[in-house]
XYZ file of C-alpha atoms in Angstrom:
566
model
C -52.265 -72.707 16.903
C -48.686 -71.653 17.591
C -47.292 -68.526 16.013
C -44.971 -69.389 13.119
C -42.375 -67.057 11.631
C -43.110 -65.339 8.330
C -40.637 -66.166 5.555
C -39.844 -62.945 3.680
C -38.555 -63.426 0.147
C -36.441 -60.307 0.540
C -34.373 -62.389 2.987
C -34.791 -65.817 1.354
C -31.845 -67.662 -0.173
C -33.631 -68.621 -3.370
C -33.122 -67.238 -6.838
C -35.743 -68.080 -9.450
C -34.788 -68.584 -13.076
C -36.726 -67.711 -16.204
C -35.166 -70.428 -18.382
C -34.778 -74.165 -17.951
C -31.299 -75.438 -17.002
C -29.421 -76.577 -20.098
C -28.881 -80.086 -18.735
C -32.464 -80.614 -17.506
C -34.282 -83.508 -19.182
C -37.454 -83.943 -17.130
C -40.097 -81.582 -15.763
C -39.242 -81.954 -12.071
C -35.568 -81.214 -12.748
C -36.453 -78.056 -14.674
C -38.975 -76.697 -12.194
C -37.200 -77.525 -8.923
C -34.115 -75.690 -10.162
C -36.019 -72.777 -11.704
C -38.163 -72.272 -8.592
C -35.118 -72.204 -6.290
C -35.699 -75.487 -4.470
C -32.460 -77.317 -5.349
C -29.093 -76.643 -6.940
C -26.660 -79.075 -8.528
C -23.419 -79.597 -6.605
C -21.961 -82.318 -8.838
C -23.282 -85.022 -11.140
C -26.025 -86.801 -9.196
C -25.403 -84.726 -6.043
C -27.849 -81.991 -5.036
C -28.096 -79.232 -2.449
C -31.502 -78.457 -0.972
C -32.232 -74.738 -0.565
C -34.636 -73.405 2.100
C -37.863 -73.930 0.141
C -36.796 -77.386 -1.011
C -35.723 -78.344 2.502
C -39.180 -77.427 3.773
C -40.866 -79.719 1.251
C -38.386 -82.495 2.007
C -39.005 -82.087 5.740
C -42.764 -82.300 5.218
C -42.390 -85.571 3.350
C -40.144 -86.855 6.157
C -42.741 -85.820 8.748
C -45.548 -87.729 7.027
C -43.379 -90.828 6.627
C -42.260 -90.624 10.254
C -45.820 -90.235 11.581
C -47.102 -93.270 9.698
C -44.101 -95.388 10.659
C -44.559 -94.465 14.316
C -48.247 -95.381 13.992
C -47.394 -99.035 13.223
C -44.987 -99.245 16.134
C -41.795 -98.454 14.279
C -38.860 -97.246 16.365
C -36.594 -94.665 14.748
C -32.824 -95.048 14.915
C -29.948 -93.542 12.969
C -27.162 -95.777 11.714
C -23.918 -94.642 10.078
C -23.655 -94.110 6.334
C -19.972 -95.119 6.345
C -19.982 -98.885 6.791
C -17.372 -101.665 7.132
C -16.828 -104.193 4.376
C -17.130 -107.376 6.445
C -20.935 -107.603 6.920
C -21.543 -107.002 3.215
C -18.921 -109.575 2.325
C -20.654 -112.095 4.598
C -23.921 -111.682 2.649
C -22.181 -111.549 -0.747
C -23.368 -108.052 -1.537
C -19.871 -106.525 -1.489
C -19.454 -108.194 -4.897
C -23.109 -108.426 -5.992
C -23.568 -104.656 -6.016
C -20.767 -104.342 -8.550
C -19.793 -100.872 -9.684
C -22.821 -99.210 -8.082
C -21.224 -99.552 -4.644
C -19.125 -96.634 -3.389
C -16.017 -98.313 -1.969
C -13.235 -96.525 -0.107
C -10.311 -97.180 2.200
C -9.165 -95.475 5.369
C -5.550 -94.458 5.972
C -4.774 -97.933 7.343
C -6.057 -99.705 4.246
C -9.330 -100.856 5.799
C -12.207 -101.322 3.311
C -15.457 -99.385 3.753
C -18.519 -98.494 1.721
C -21.163 -95.787 1.631
C -24.423 -97.545 2.459
C -26.813 -98.254 -0.436
C -29.156 -100.072 1.984
C -28.660 -101.225 5.571
C -29.956 -104.788 5.893
C -26.646 -106.086 7.201
C -26.144 -103.340 9.771
C -29.697 -103.564 11.133
C -29.293 -107.331 11.386
C -26.146 -106.904 13.454
C -27.846 -104.267 15.605
C -30.690 -106.637 16.478
C -28.212 -109.472 17.012
C -26.511 -107.284 19.608
C -29.708 -106.092 21.290
C -32.141 -109.024 21.099
C -31.443 -112.364 22.755
C -34.896 -113.825 23.370
C -38.169 -114.295 21.525
C -39.546 -111.856 24.133
C -37.512 -109.082 22.448
C -39.389 -109.619 19.183
C -41.179 -108.687 17.003
C -39.611 -105.306 16.409
C -39.761 -102.764 13.581
C -36.811 -100.373 13.269
C -36.458 -97.534 10.773
C -34.282 -94.612 9.833
C -34.458 -91.672 7.435
C -30.987 -91.259 6.031
C -28.949 -90.581 2.925
C -28.030 -93.544 0.722
C -25.358 -93.780 -1.930
C -25.144 -95.522 -5.286
C -22.538 -94.858 -7.945
C -24.930 -94.469 -10.861
C -23.276 -94.874 -14.246
C -25.249 -91.933 -15.638
C -26.932 -89.774 -13.007
C -29.843 -88.002 -14.669
C -33.288 -86.498 -14.213
C -32.280 -84.249 -11.332
C -33.108 -85.706 -7.926
C -34.918 -88.649 -9.504
C -31.716 -90.554 -10.196
C -28.909 -89.260 -8.047
C -25.837 -90.758 -6.472
C -26.897 -89.467 -3.047
C -30.564 -89.604 -2.054
C -32.720 -89.494 1.070
C -34.573 -92.670 1.940
C -36.641 -94.166 4.720
C -35.576 -97.750 5.220
C -37.227 -99.965 7.821
C -36.723 -103.564 8.843
C -38.945 -106.019 10.664
C -37.662 -108.893 12.791
C -39.906 -111.838 13.687
C -39.423 -115.372 14.940
C -42.081 -116.903 12.656
C -43.101 -116.552 9.009
C -46.625 -115.630 10.121
C -45.151 -112.716 12.032
C -43.217 -111.597 8.959
C -46.445 -111.645 6.947
C -48.092 -109.421 9.579
C -45.166 -106.966 9.600
C -45.276 -106.871 5.801
C -49.017 -106.153 5.877
C -48.507 -103.349 8.405
C -45.944 -101.680 6.142
C -48.133 -102.142 3.078
C -51.007 -100.364 4.797
C -48.722 -97.643 6.176
C -47.360 -96.986 2.700
C -50.847 -96.569 1.313
C -51.531 -93.951 3.987
C -48.201 -92.200 3.342
C -48.723 -91.854 -0.385
C -52.372 -90.845 0.029
C -51.346 -88.076 2.426
C -48.614 -86.958 0.048
C -51.222 -86.644 -2.695
C -49.498 -89.087 -5.032
C -51.242 -91.165 -7.655
C -49.692 -94.619 -7.313
C -50.060 -98.313 -8.121
C -49.003 -101.319 -6.041
C -47.220 -103.693 -8.396
C -45.701 -107.137 -8.085
C -41.919 -106.847 -8.386
C -38.675 -108.806 -8.404
C -36.411 -108.896 -5.369
C -33.154 -108.165 -7.233
C -30.012 -107.793 -5.127
C -32.134 -107.529 -1.978
C -33.101 -111.195 -2.097
C -36.091 -112.754 -0.391
C -39.454 -113.968 -1.606
C -42.477 -111.673 -1.913
C -41.815 -108.178 -3.187
C -44.039 -105.269 -4.240
C -43.306 -101.831 -5.624
C -45.246 -98.621 -5.165
C -45.076 -96.854 -8.521
C -46.145 -93.292 -9.337
C -47.187 -93.056 -13.006
C -45.181 -90.318 -14.709
C -43.694 -89.691 -18.122
C -40.266 -89.276 -16.515
C -40.436 -92.693 -14.851
C -37.704 -95.239 -15.506
C -39.838 -98.252 -14.574
C -42.383 -99.764 -16.946
C -45.380 -101.438 -15.377
C -48.328 -103.325 -16.770
C -51.838 -102.524 -15.617
C -54.928 -104.593 -16.356
C -58.038 -102.501 -17.117
C -60.306 -105.414 -16.206
C -58.938 -106.756 -12.892
C -56.631 -105.721 -10.060
C -53.465 -107.087 -11.679
C -50.510 -104.689 -11.813
C -46.838 -105.583 -12.023
C -43.468 -104.270 -13.005
C -42.829 -105.773 -16.441
C -39.722 -107.489 -15.043
C -41.930 -109.417 -12.607
C -44.624 -110.678 -14.990
C -44.682 -114.444 -15.335
C -46.855 -116.701 -17.485
C -48.022 -120.232 -16.900
C -46.406 -122.942 -19.018
C -49.099 -124.394 -21.312
C -47.989 -127.511 -23.243
C -49.771 -128.279 -26.521
C -50.373 -131.478 -28.457
C -47.797 -131.977 -31.234
C -48.962 -135.406 -32.420
C -49.805 -134.140 -35.924
C -46.611 -132.152 -36.478
C -44.431 -133.783 -39.189
C -40.827 -134.692 -38.567
C -38.269 -131.929 -38.473
C -36.936 -131.043 -41.930
C -33.973 -128.939 -43.026
C -34.717 -126.252 -45.626
C -32.206 -124.127 -47.563
C -32.381 -120.487 -46.475
C -29.344 -118.681 -47.877
C -28.641 -115.139 -46.684
C -31.225 -115.219 -43.864
C -29.216 -114.653 -40.673
C -31.921 -112.523 -39.034
C -35.528 -113.196 -38.100
C -36.666 -110.461 -40.467
C -34.847 -111.872 -43.502
C -35.933 -115.422 -42.646
C -39.617 -114.523 -42.271
C -39.561 -112.527 -45.512
C -37.821 -115.325 -47.423
C -40.261 -118.024 -46.283
C -43.356 -115.835 -46.284
C -44.183 -116.656 -42.658
C -44.833 -114.418 -39.673
C -41.925 -113.827 -37.338
C -43.987 -115.471 -34.577
C -43.573 -118.816 -36.375
C -39.814 -118.694 -35.913
C -37.685 -119.396 -32.862
C -35.072 -116.818 -31.946
C -32.020 -118.117 -30.082
C -29.878 -115.556 -28.294
C -26.465 -116.569 -27.008
C -25.093 -115.003 -23.832
C -22.214 -115.727 -21.498
C -22.992 -116.318 -17.827
C -19.769 -115.957 -15.867
C -18.002 -116.947 -19.090
C -20.154 -119.996 -19.912
C -22.248 -119.808 -23.095
C -26.002 -120.178 -22.547
C -28.696 -120.168 -25.258
C -32.027 -118.395 -24.686
C -35.061 -119.236 -26.840
C -37.985 -116.877 -27.473
C -40.568 -116.519 -30.258
C -39.118 -114.695 -33.237
C -41.472 -111.735 -32.886
C -40.340 -111.019 -29.311
C -37.246 -109.398 -27.844
C -35.204 -110.801 -24.967
C -35.323 -108.635 -21.837
C -31.700 -108.677 -20.708
C -32.675 -107.190 -17.346
C -34.783 -110.299 -16.688
C -31.919 -112.518 -17.799
C -29.497 -110.730 -15.484
C -31.972 -110.945 -12.600
C -32.397 -114.677 -13.176
C -28.667 -115.401 -13.155
C -27.690 -112.843 -10.468
C -25.143 -112.434 -9.040
C -23.412 -113.980 -12.089
C -22.212 -111.589 -14.810
C -24.210 -111.801 -18.058
C -22.675 -110.676 -21.360
C -23.576 -111.077 -25.022
C -21.327 -113.422 -27.003
C -18.755 -111.836 -29.307
C -17.137 -112.631 -32.639
C -14.242 -114.118 -30.678
C -16.643 -116.479 -28.888
C -18.114 -117.657 -32.199
C -14.629 -118.179 -33.616
C -13.795 -120.416 -30.647
C -16.962 -122.461 -31.169
C -17.339 -123.343 -34.887
C -20.369 -125.505 -33.988
C -22.246 -122.317 -33.157
C -23.101 -120.756 -36.516
C -23.979 -117.114 -36.172
C -27.485 -116.395 -37.448
C -28.335 -120.100 -37.803
C -28.283 -121.423 -34.221
C -31.003 -123.915 -33.300
C -31.684 -125.695 -29.986
C -31.737 -129.153 -31.585
C -28.272 -130.688 -31.458
C -26.661 -127.999 -29.353
C -23.638 -129.507 -27.672
C -22.664 -128.518 -24.147
C -24.743 -125.350 -24.244
C -27.436 -124.974 -21.540
C -30.769 -123.980 -23.065
C -33.389 -121.883 -21.328
C -36.585 -120.685 -22.944
C -39.550 -118.436 -22.399
C -42.791 -120.236 -21.414
C -44.161 -119.373 -24.861
C -41.761 -122.033 -26.170
C -43.876 -124.632 -24.356
C -43.647 -128.393 -24.889
C -45.410 -129.298 -28.132
C -44.974 -125.911 -29.807
C -43.564 -126.129 -33.333
C -40.990 -123.749 -34.788
C -38.782 -122.783 -37.701
C -35.303 -122.308 -36.295
C -31.634 -122.474 -37.187
C -30.184 -125.822 -38.334
C -26.727 -125.063 -36.925
C -25.485 -124.932 -40.535
C -24.842 -121.794 -42.553
C -27.665 -120.929 -44.955
C -29.978 -123.591 -43.513
C -32.956 -123.629 -41.158
C -35.145 -126.446 -39.863
C -38.934 -126.466 -39.853
C -41.309 -128.498 -37.671
C -38.926 -128.371 -34.734
C -41.005 -129.301 -31.685
C -40.118 -128.362 -28.111
C -39.900 -131.487 -25.995
C -39.612 -133.744 -29.037
C -36.673 -132.414 -30.988
C -35.004 -130.497 -28.188
C -35.260 -130.174 -24.435
C -35.554 -126.955 -22.478
C -33.338 -127.034 -19.410
C -35.305 -124.335 -17.615
C -38.284 -122.111 -18.387
C -37.862 -118.453 -17.470
C -39.954 -115.425 -18.435
C -37.379 -113.486 -20.445
C -39.296 -111.607 -23.154
C -39.904 -107.881 -23.172
C -43.548 -107.402 -22.194
C -45.565 -105.622 -24.888
C -48.710 -103.541 -24.844
C -51.616 -105.899 -25.476
C -50.032 -109.003 -23.935
C -52.676 -110.984 -22.047
C -53.134 -110.354 -18.343
C -51.762 -113.425 -16.497
C -54.779 -113.232 -14.180
C -57.778 -112.684 -16.474
C -56.489 -112.627 -20.072
C -57.449 -109.016 -20.849
C -54.950 -107.004 -22.902
C -52.464 -105.260 -20.642
C -51.749 -101.532 -20.769
C -48.148 -100.368 -20.262
C -47.179 -97.140 -18.544
C -44.060 -95.408 -17.240
C -43.671 -94.794 -13.522
C -41.339 -93.621 -10.760
C -40.583 -96.117 -8.012
C -41.458 -94.383 -4.727
C -41.541 -97.388 -2.414
C -40.572 -101.044 -2.280
C -41.365 -103.721 0.287
C -39.704 -107.135 0.612
C -40.222 -110.295 2.584
C -36.540 -111.084 2.963
C -36.977 -114.239 4.986
C -33.768 -115.541 6.545
C -31.193 -114.595 3.910
C -29.431 -112.014 6.083
C -30.124 -113.784 9.371
C -28.484 -116.916 7.941
C -25.436 -115.048 6.684
C -24.944 -113.148 9.952
C -26.270 -115.876 12.273
C -29.091 -113.887 13.861
C -30.751 -116.195 16.400
C -32.768 -115.667 19.569
C -33.784 -118.160 22.214
C -37.272 -119.518 21.529
C -39.990 -120.428 23.999
C -38.484 -123.912 24.329
C -35.070 -122.505 25.167
C -33.576 -123.493 21.822
C -32.146 -121.052 19.225
C -34.617 -119.732 16.650
C -33.435 -118.176 13.374
C -35.038 -114.738 12.906
C -36.959 -113.847 9.737
C -36.831 -110.330 8.284
C -38.608 -107.826 6.092
C -37.131 -104.754 4.391
C -39.161 -101.709 3.400
C -38.056 -98.529 1.614
C -39.576 -95.152 0.750
C -37.713 -92.762 -1.516
C -38.141 -89.527 0.444
C -36.269 -87.211 -1.921
C -37.622 -89.145 -4.898
C -41.182 -88.564 -3.639
C -40.561 -84.812 -3.945
C -39.634 -85.240 -7.606
C -42.576 -87.592 -8.211
C -44.967 -85.009 -6.751
C -43.472 -82.329 -8.970
C -43.894 -84.558 -12.024
C -47.519 -85.410 -11.229
C -48.853 -82.070 -9.996
C -47.034 -79.367 -11.986
C -48.743 -77.469 -14.773
C -47.584 -75.141 -17.538
C -47.010 -72.326 -15.034
C -44.860 -74.211 -12.557
C -45.027 -76.325 -9.432
C -48.329 -76.945 -7.689
C -47.820 -78.604 -4.313
C -50.448 -80.454 -2.271
C -51.105 -78.645 1.016
C -49.416 -81.209 3.307
C -46.040 -80.961 1.581
C -46.017 -77.356 0.340
C -43.278 -75.062 1.730
C -46.005 -72.672 2.935
C -49.780 -72.540 3.208
C -50.130 -69.165 1.533
C -47.903 -67.037 -0.692
C -48.596 -63.345 -0.028
C -47.576 -61.049 -2.877
C -47.009 -57.329 -2.411
C -47.568 -55.866 -5.861
C -44.900 -53.220 -5.335
C -45.999 -49.917 -3.825
C -45.213 -49.051 -0.219
C -48.858 -49.268 0.846
C -49.207 -52.687 -0.775
C -46.046 -53.973 0.923
C -47.225 -52.626 4.275
C -50.577 -54.402 3.882
C -48.907 -57.630 2.725
C -46.639 -57.692 5.789
C -49.543 -56.838 8.110
C -51.776 -59.628 6.816
C -48.816 -62.025 6.827
C -48.272 -61.303 10.512
C -51.924 -61.952 11.323
C -51.918 -65.240 9.445
C -48.667 -66.372 11.080
C -50.055 -65.538 14.520
C -52.891 -67.965 13.776
C -50.447 -70.742 12.838
C -50.571 -70.319 9.062
C -47.255 -70.860 7.275
C -46.631 -67.739 5.194
C -44.218 -66.916 2.383
C -44.439 -63.199 1.562
C -42.905 -61.604 -1.518
C -41.763 -58.235 -0.218
C -38.781 -57.931 -2.564
C -38.103 -54.258 -3.375
C -37.460 -53.283 -6.971
C -39.054 -56.432 -8.410
C -41.911 -55.841 -10.846
C -45.438 -57.123 -10.085
C -45.295 -59.292 -13.201
C -42.156 -61.109 -11.999
C -43.674 -61.584 -8.540
C -46.890 -63.034 -9.977
C -44.909 -65.358 -12.252
C -42.735 -66.492 -9.350
C -45.761 -67.176 -7.147
C -47.079 -69.601 -9.760
C -43.647 -71.128 -10.355
C -43.054 -71.748 -6.621
C -46.423 -73.464 -6.337
C -47.796 -72.691 -2.848
C -51.509 -73.756 -2.741
C -52.972 -70.288 -1.995
C -51.764 -66.954 -3.410
C -52.892 -63.752 -1.711
C -52.217 -60.505 -3.590
C -52.089 -57.049 -2.047
C -52.609 -55.078 -5.232
C -54.607 -52.252 -6.741
C -57.292 -52.195 -4.019
C -54.874 -52.291 -1.093
C -55.941 -48.765 -0.082
C -59.488 -50.090 0.405
C -58.256 -52.995 2.553
C -59.175 -55.460 -0.208
C -56.930 -58.309 -1.398
C -57.244 -61.016 -4.063
C -57.131 -64.707 -3.100
C -56.162 -67.133 -5.848
C -56.256 -70.921 -5.755
C -52.996 -72.031 -7.374
C -54.403 -75.298 -8.709
C -57.776 -74.173 -10.095
C -56.878 -70.559 -10.877
C -60.081 -69.346 -9.192
C -59.833 -65.759 -7.896
C -61.852 -63.884 -5.298
C -61.635 -60.394 -3.833
C -61.892 -60.309 -0.031
C -61.392 -57.822 2.753
C -58.363 -58.413 4.932
C -60.608 -59.727 7.691
C -62.390 -62.089 5.310
C -59.092 -63.340 3.882
C -57.652 -64.030 7.346
C -60.842 -65.810 8.379
C -60.836 -67.912 5.192
C -57.187 -68.941 5.469
C -57.308 -69.709 9.185
C -60.583 -71.678 9.084
């Protein structure tokens, strides 16, 4: 193996901290700052110090190797992008306030790229003219930008982040499916090599568009995504992507709808208590505005409306809750007593649990009055069924019926079958075998490179500090010189021998730093193997410690070198 330079901590730009940063909320944020891997530059903007850059580079290397293995070709596109392509696809407006927009001195509009579908599409349009030029997979590893409303959790949710984004271009849907499968398999290899625990979950496409979409989620307490996992089958999905089959029931025996006086019961809780019925027997009707138009949403009274699902359904339209002013302008809409029967000029959507034939107690559109025996499909019509409830622990698995388990997770990857959305908008065609134009179909695939570093920190750290898997660690072994001259001399000597054999070495040779601080820092920094030149240095004996298990063993220098170079 090639000789690699020894990194001496006496020369390293990295200052460890004893205390957590005051603004740190999650474990990875605390430890990456304390261990000298990153430093905050501004809200949501981070600088990577030498140790952090090494870990980041290792993640990049693994991603790059697996992308190259499926035939991906690496390019590098600009981060500063013109407005026109994003306007052509509608995303200049769809991204809303998350898009960094700016102007040059001539008044031209630009953006900092959040993703690069449009620019890759134009690149292929310029370079590919025939079906013989396809299929092709292109990728880059580059910084992306999103103007987060509240950057938090360190590098987990920043305004600038490093990402691998790749794009496949095929002439047929079958080819897209193959490109998608190649990426799916490559991602499994990437995350296995990184040492991440992850789940592949069905997901929504969001602003990306397209049809099939899956997320790769790393379970972690700091995660901002909630996913549902079935303990009985292979079902796993982001809660925003869970859908249930519409199951009509027979309502032949349900009596006619009947108004009942219910004074002072404007909420589901007060209504259920007044009538002595479970909240699940009532129908909750939430009013929202979709681009200014009032829409009613019906869900069982014991469930909450997931506004993220509602926004995703109506995207790119703007969804807002109705206000007192809206109610004042519509006296037919009685706050706290709205019911779907008799609603005038108000579109009504409902969750599949409000299936045809189901019977409910709901508002009578009169103050202090509700109506019982209101049957979906008989007394009111649902314009569209959409899964809009917040998924709860114990909800049935859509696949097998077993109670679902909910967990928090960090999104580390996402793959999309985009189809022809971007090719249609930007007119990406090639000549087919018959000499006629063929519209290209696309896939889009992302890996959060910097986010993977944080996810690893969240999953592998312990109460002493970071604990990196070997493939991504900033070094293979952390050599600690306990303090005396003889110990430092031995530490540097063994470090040189290890480096000559190709072992990546970080050696703590800092003068004037106590052994206790050095030992604490070695555990905080989290290199897989810790080699201590300590009390038996004069005998040529060192102590080898496994950072993860804590197992210790005394070895001669020769034995230690042989062990670590095996």
